[in-house]
CSV table of C-alpha atoms in Angstrom, one decimal:
chain,number,residue,atom,x,y,z
T,50,MET,CA,0.0,0.0,0.0
T,51,SER,CA,1.1,3.6,-0.6
T,52,LEU,CA,1.2,6.1,2.3
T,53,SER,CA,-2.1,7.7,1.2
T,54,GLN,CA,-3.8,4.3,1.1
T,55,ARG,CA,-2.6,3.4,4.6
T,56,GLU,CA,-3.9,6.8,5.8
T,57,LEU,CA,-7.4,5.9,4.6
T,58,LEU,CA,-7.5,3.2,7.3
T,59,LEU,CA,-5.5,5.0,9.9
T,60,ASN,CA,-7.8,8.0,9.6
T,61,ALA,CA,-10.7,5.7,10.2
T,62,SER,CA,-9.1,4.7,13.5
T,63,VAL,CA,-8.3,1.2,12.2
T,64,SER,CA,-5.0,-0.3,13.2
T,65,LEU,CA,-3.0,-2.0,10.5
T,66,VAL,CA,-0.5,-4.8,10.1
T,67,GLU,CA,1.0,-4.9,6.6
T,68,TYR,CA,3.4,-7.3,4.8
T,69,ASN,CA,4.2,-8.5,1.3
T,70,ALA,CA,2.5,-11.9,1.0
T,71,ILE,CA,4.0,-12.4,-2.5
T,72,LYS,CA,7.2,-11.4,-4.2
T,73,ILE,CA,7.4,-10.2,-7.8
T,74,GLN,CA,10.4,-10.6,-10.1
T,75,PHE,CA,10.5,-9.2,-13.6
T,76,GLU,CA,11.5,-11.7,-16.2
T,77,VAL,CA,13.8,-11.1,-19.2
T,78,PHE,CA,12.1,-11.7,-22.6
T,79,GLU,CA,12.3,-10.7,-26.2
T,80,ILE,CA,9.5,-9.4,-28.4
T,81,PRO,CA,9.2,-7.8,-31.9
T,82,PRO,CA,10.1,-4.1,-32.2
T,83,LYS,CA,6.5,-3.4,-33.2
T,84,ILE,CA,3.4,-5.0,-31.7
T,85,LYS,CA,-0.1,-4.3,-33.0
T,86,ASN,CA,-2.2,-5.6,-30.1
T,87,ALA,CA,-1.1,-6.3,-26.5
T,88,ILE,CA,-3.0,-7.7,-23.5
T,89,PHE,CA,-2.0,-6.7,-20.0
T,90,THR,CA,-3.8,-8.1,-16.9
T,91,SER,CA,-1.8,-6.3,-14.2
T,92,GLN,CA,0.5,-3.3,-13.5
T,93,ASN,CA,3.3,-5.8,-13.0
T,94,GLY,CA,3.1,-6.8,-16.6
T,95,VAL,CA,3.3,-3.2,-17.7
T,96,HIS,CA,6.3,-2.4,-15.5
T,97,SER,CA,8.1,-5.5,-16.8
T,98,PHE,CA,7.4,-4.5,-20.4
T,99,PHE,CA,9.0,-1.1,-20.0
T,100,GLU,CA,11.9,-2.6,-17.9
T,101,ASN,CA,12.8,-5.0,-20.7
T,102,ASN,CA,11.7,-3.3,-23.9
T,103,ARG,CA,12.0,0.5,-23.9
T,104,SER,CA,12.4,0.6,-27.7
T,105,SER,CA,9.5,-1.7,-28.6
T,106,GLU,CA,6.2,-0.1,-29.8
T,107,ILE,CA,2.7,-1.2,-29.1
T,108,LYS,CA,-0.2,0.2,-31.2
T,109,ASN,CA,-3.2,-1.0,-29.2
T,110,CYS,CA,-3.6,-2.2,-25.6
T,111,PHE,CA,-6.3,-4.2,-24.0
T,112,CYS,CA,-6.2,-4.5,-20.2
T,113,VAL,CA,-7.7,-5.5,-16.9
T,114,GLY,CA,-8.1,-2.9,-14.2
T,115,GLU,CA,-8.3,0.8,-14.0
T,116,LYS,CA,-4.8,1.2,-12.5
T,117,THR,CA,-3.3,-0.9,-15.3
T,118,LYS,CA,-5.1,1.4,-17.8
T,119,LEU,CA,-3.8,4.5,-16.1
T,120,LEU,CA,-0.2,3.2,-16.1
T,121,LEU,CA,-0.3,2.3,-19.8
T,122,GLU,CA,-1.7,5.7,-20.7
T,123,LYS,CA,0.9,7.4,-18.4
T,124,ASN,CA,3.6,5.7,-20.6
T,125,GLY,CA,2.0,7.0,-23.8
T,126,LEU,CA,0.2,3.8,-24.9
T,127,LYS,CA,-3.4,3.7,-26.3
T,128,VAL,CA,-5.9,1.6,-24.4
T,129,ILE,CA,-8.7,0.3,-26.6
T,130,LYS,CA,-10.6,-1.6,-24.0
T,131,MET,CA,-10.4,-1.9,-20.2
T,132,THR,CA,-12.5,-4.3,-18.1
T,133,GLU,CA,-12.5,-5.1,-14.4
T,134,TYR,CA,-12.2,-8.8,-14.9
T,135,ALA,CA,-10.2,-11.0,-17.2
T,136,ALA,CA,-13.3,-13.1,-18.2
T,137,ASP,CA,-15.0,-9.9,-19.4
T,138,LEU,CA,-11.9,-8.9,-21.4
T,139,ALA,CA,-11.7,-12.4,-23.0
T,140,SER,CA,-15.3,-12.2,-24.1
T,141,TYR,CA,-14.8,-8.8,-25.6
T,142,LEU,CA,-11.8,-9.9,-27.6
T,143,VAL,CA,-13.6,-12.9,-28.9
T,144,GLU,CA,-16.6,-10.9,-29.9
T,145,ASN,CA,-14.8,-7.9,-31.4
T,146,HIS,CA,-11.3,-8.9,-32.4
T,147,LYS,CA,-11.6,-12.6,-33.4
T,148,ASP,CA,-9.4,-12.1,-36.5
T,149,ASP,CA,-6.6,-10.1,-34.7
T,150,THR,CA,-3.4,-11.4,-33.2
T,151,PHE,CA,-2.3,-10.5,-29.7
T,152,HIS,CA,0.8,-10.6,-27.4
T,153,PHE,CA,-0.4,-11.5,-23.9
T,154,PHE,CA,1.8,-10.2,-21.1
T,155,CYS,CA,1.2,-12.2,-17.9
T,156,GLY,CA,2.8,-13.7,-14.8
T,157,ASN,CA,3.8,-17.3,-14.3
T,158,ILE,CA,0.8,-17.7,-12.0
T,159,ARG,CA,-2.2,-16.5,-14.0
T,160,SER,CA,-5.8,-17.5,-14.5
T,161,GLU,CA,-6.9,-19.5,-17.5
T,162,GLU,CA,-9.8,-17.2,-18.3
T,163,ILE,CA,-8.1,-15.3,-21.2
T,164,PRO,CA,-5.9,-18.0,-22.8
T,165,SER,CA,-8.6,-20.7,-22.6
T,166,LYS,CA,-11.2,-18.4,-24.1
T,167,LEU,CA,-8.9,-17.3,-26.9
T,168,LYS,CA,-7.9,-20.9,-27.7
T,169,GLU,CA,-11.5,-22.1,-27.7
T,170,ASN,CA,-12.4,-19.5,-30.3
T,171,ASN,CA,-9.2,-19.8,-32.4
T,172,VAL,CA,-8.0,-16.3,-31.6
T,173,SER,CA,-4.2,-16.1,-32.3
T,174,PHE,CA,-2.0,-15.0,-29.4
T,175,GLN,CA,1.5,-15.4,-28.1
T,176,GLU,CA,1.8,-15.7,-24.3
T,177,ILE,CA,4.8,-13.9,-22.7
T,178,VAL,CA,5.6,-14.5,-19.1
T,179,ALA,CA,6.7,-11.0,-18.1
T,180,TYR,CA,7.1,-11.6,-14.3
T,181,LYS,CA,7.3,-14.3,-11.8
T,182,THR,CA,5.2,-14.5,-8.6
T,183,THR,CA,6.4,-16.4,-5.6
T,184,LEU,CA,4.6,-16.9,-2.3
T,185,ASN,CA,6.1,-15.3,0.8
T,186,PRO,CA,4.3,-16.9,3.7
T,187,ILE,CA,4.8,-15.4,7.2
T,188,LYS,CA,3.4,-16.7,10.5
T,189,ILE,CA,1.5,-14.0,12.4
T,190,ASN,CA,0.7,-14.9,16.0
T,191,ARG,CA,-2.5,-12.9,16.3
T,192,GLN,CA,-6.1,-12.8,15.1
T,193,PHE,CA,-7.6,-10.0,12.9
T,194,ASN,CA,-11.1,-8.7,12.5
T,195,ALA,CA,-10.4,-8.4,8.8
T,196,VAL,CA,-7.6,-9.3,6.3
T,197,LEU,CA,-7.4,-7.5,3.0
T,198,PHE,CA,-6.5,-9.6,0.0
T,199,PHE,CA,-5.5,-8.3,-3.4
T,200,SER,CA,-4.8,-11.5,-5.4
T,201,PRO,CA,-5.5,-15.3,-5.2
T,202,SER,CA,-1.7,-15.8,-4.7
T,203,GLY,CA,-1.9,-13.5,-1.6
T,204,VAL,CA,-4.7,-15.6,-0.2
T,205,ARG,CA,-2.8,-18.9,-0.7
T,206,SER,CA,0.3,-17.3,0.9
T,207,PHE,CA,-1.5,-16.1,4.0
T,208,PHE,CA,-3.3,-19.3,4.7
T,209,LEU,CA,-0.1,-21.4,4.3
T,210,GLU,CA,0.9,-20.2,7.8
T,211,ASN,CA,-2.2,-18.6,9.3
T,212,LYS,CA,-5.9,-19.1,10.1
T,213,LEU,CA,-8.7,-16.5,10.2
T,214,THR,CA,-11.0,-17.9,12.8
T,215,ASN,CA,-13.7,-15.2,13.3
T,216,GLY,CA,-12.6,-12.4,11.0
T,217,THR,CA,-13.6,-11.4,7.5
T,218,ALA,CA,-11.6,-11.6,4.2
T,219,VAL,CA,-12.0,-8.4,2.2
T,220,CYS,CA,-11.2,-9.2,-1.4
T,221,ILE,CA,-10.4,-7.1,-4.4
T,222,GLY,CA,-12.6,-9.1,-6.8
T,223,THR,CA,-14.5,-12.3,-7.5
T,224,THR,CA,-11.4,-14.4,-8.4
T,225,THR,CA,-9.7,-13.5,-5.2
T,226,ALA,CA,-12.9,-14.1,-3.2
T,227,SER,CA,-13.3,-17.6,-4.7
T,228,GLU,CA,-9.8,-18.5,-3.5
T,229,ALA,CA,-10.6,-17.1,0.0
T,230,ARG,CA,-13.8,-19.1,0.3
T,231,LYS,CA,-11.6,-22.3,0.1
T,232,PHE,CA,-10.3,-21.4,3.5
T,233,MET,CA,-13.1,-19.5,5.3
T,234,GLU,CA,-16.8,-18.5,5.1
T,235,ASN,CA,-16.8,-14.8,5.9
T,236,VAL,CA,-15.8,-13.2,2.6
T,237,VAL,CA,-16.8,-9.8,1.1
T,238,ILE,CA,-15.9,-8.2,-2.2
T,239,SER,CA,-15.0,-4.6,-2.8
T,240,ASN,CA,-17.3,-2.6,-5.0
T,241,THR,CA,-14.5,-2.1,-7.7
T,242,THR,CA,-11.2,-3.8,-8.4
T,243,THR,CA,-9.0,-1.1,-6.8
T,244,VAL,CA,-7.0,-1.0,-3.6
T,245,GLU,CA,-8.9,2.1,-2.5
T,246,SER,CA,-12.2,0.2,-2.8
T,247,VAL,CA,-10.9,-2.7,-0.7
T,248,ILE,CA,-9.9,-0.3,1.9
T,249,ALA,CA,-13.2,1.5,1.9
T,250,LYS,CA,-15.0,-1.8,2.2
T,251,ALA,CA,-12.8,-2.8,5.1
T,252,ALA,CA,-13.2,0.5,6.9
T,253,LYS,CA,-17.0,0.4,6.6
T,254,LEU,CA,-17.0,-3.2,7.9
T,255,LEU,CA,-14.8,-2.5,10.9
T,256,ILE,CA,-16.4,0.8,12.1
T,257,THR,CA,-20.0,-0.2,11.8
């Protein structure tokens, strides 16, 4: 979380314990100097792209998440379509760009929603593993009223070493929530897929 994001909780008189449940490592990869259509499902993919390929050009971007869209546009790239969930983006691509070819920038741990949908509908794409996610489990000897989760990997990492007996999992989206429900019953989902929305949901839950 950024300082401003932490302050949203602290200003609501909510105490906070924060740690990185996962580690991200950018991978080295090669791509053509010009790409017509690129798919990004996270900010990590965007950061890795610019870390590796400052000279490469992308004409059109399709992405998941408002923050990913803003990061692409901040770096001068044109975003044709943004959705909050990968499944929605996959459906859009099949319906509107079936004859196009894509470069799909993703992590080593990624959902099957986009690649499986594209394969089923014979949409041409090249998958590029732009970053590697590893779990960073840490044992925390206390219970929480709520735990904020921002990815399925974060959920798996937390529950490798911990249990949430009476608290609530506050999740950034339906995919993360589905993973959390494997470990506990009390799961809520933020209104939008942003960190700020997760924080707002948690604050409302804890102060009411």
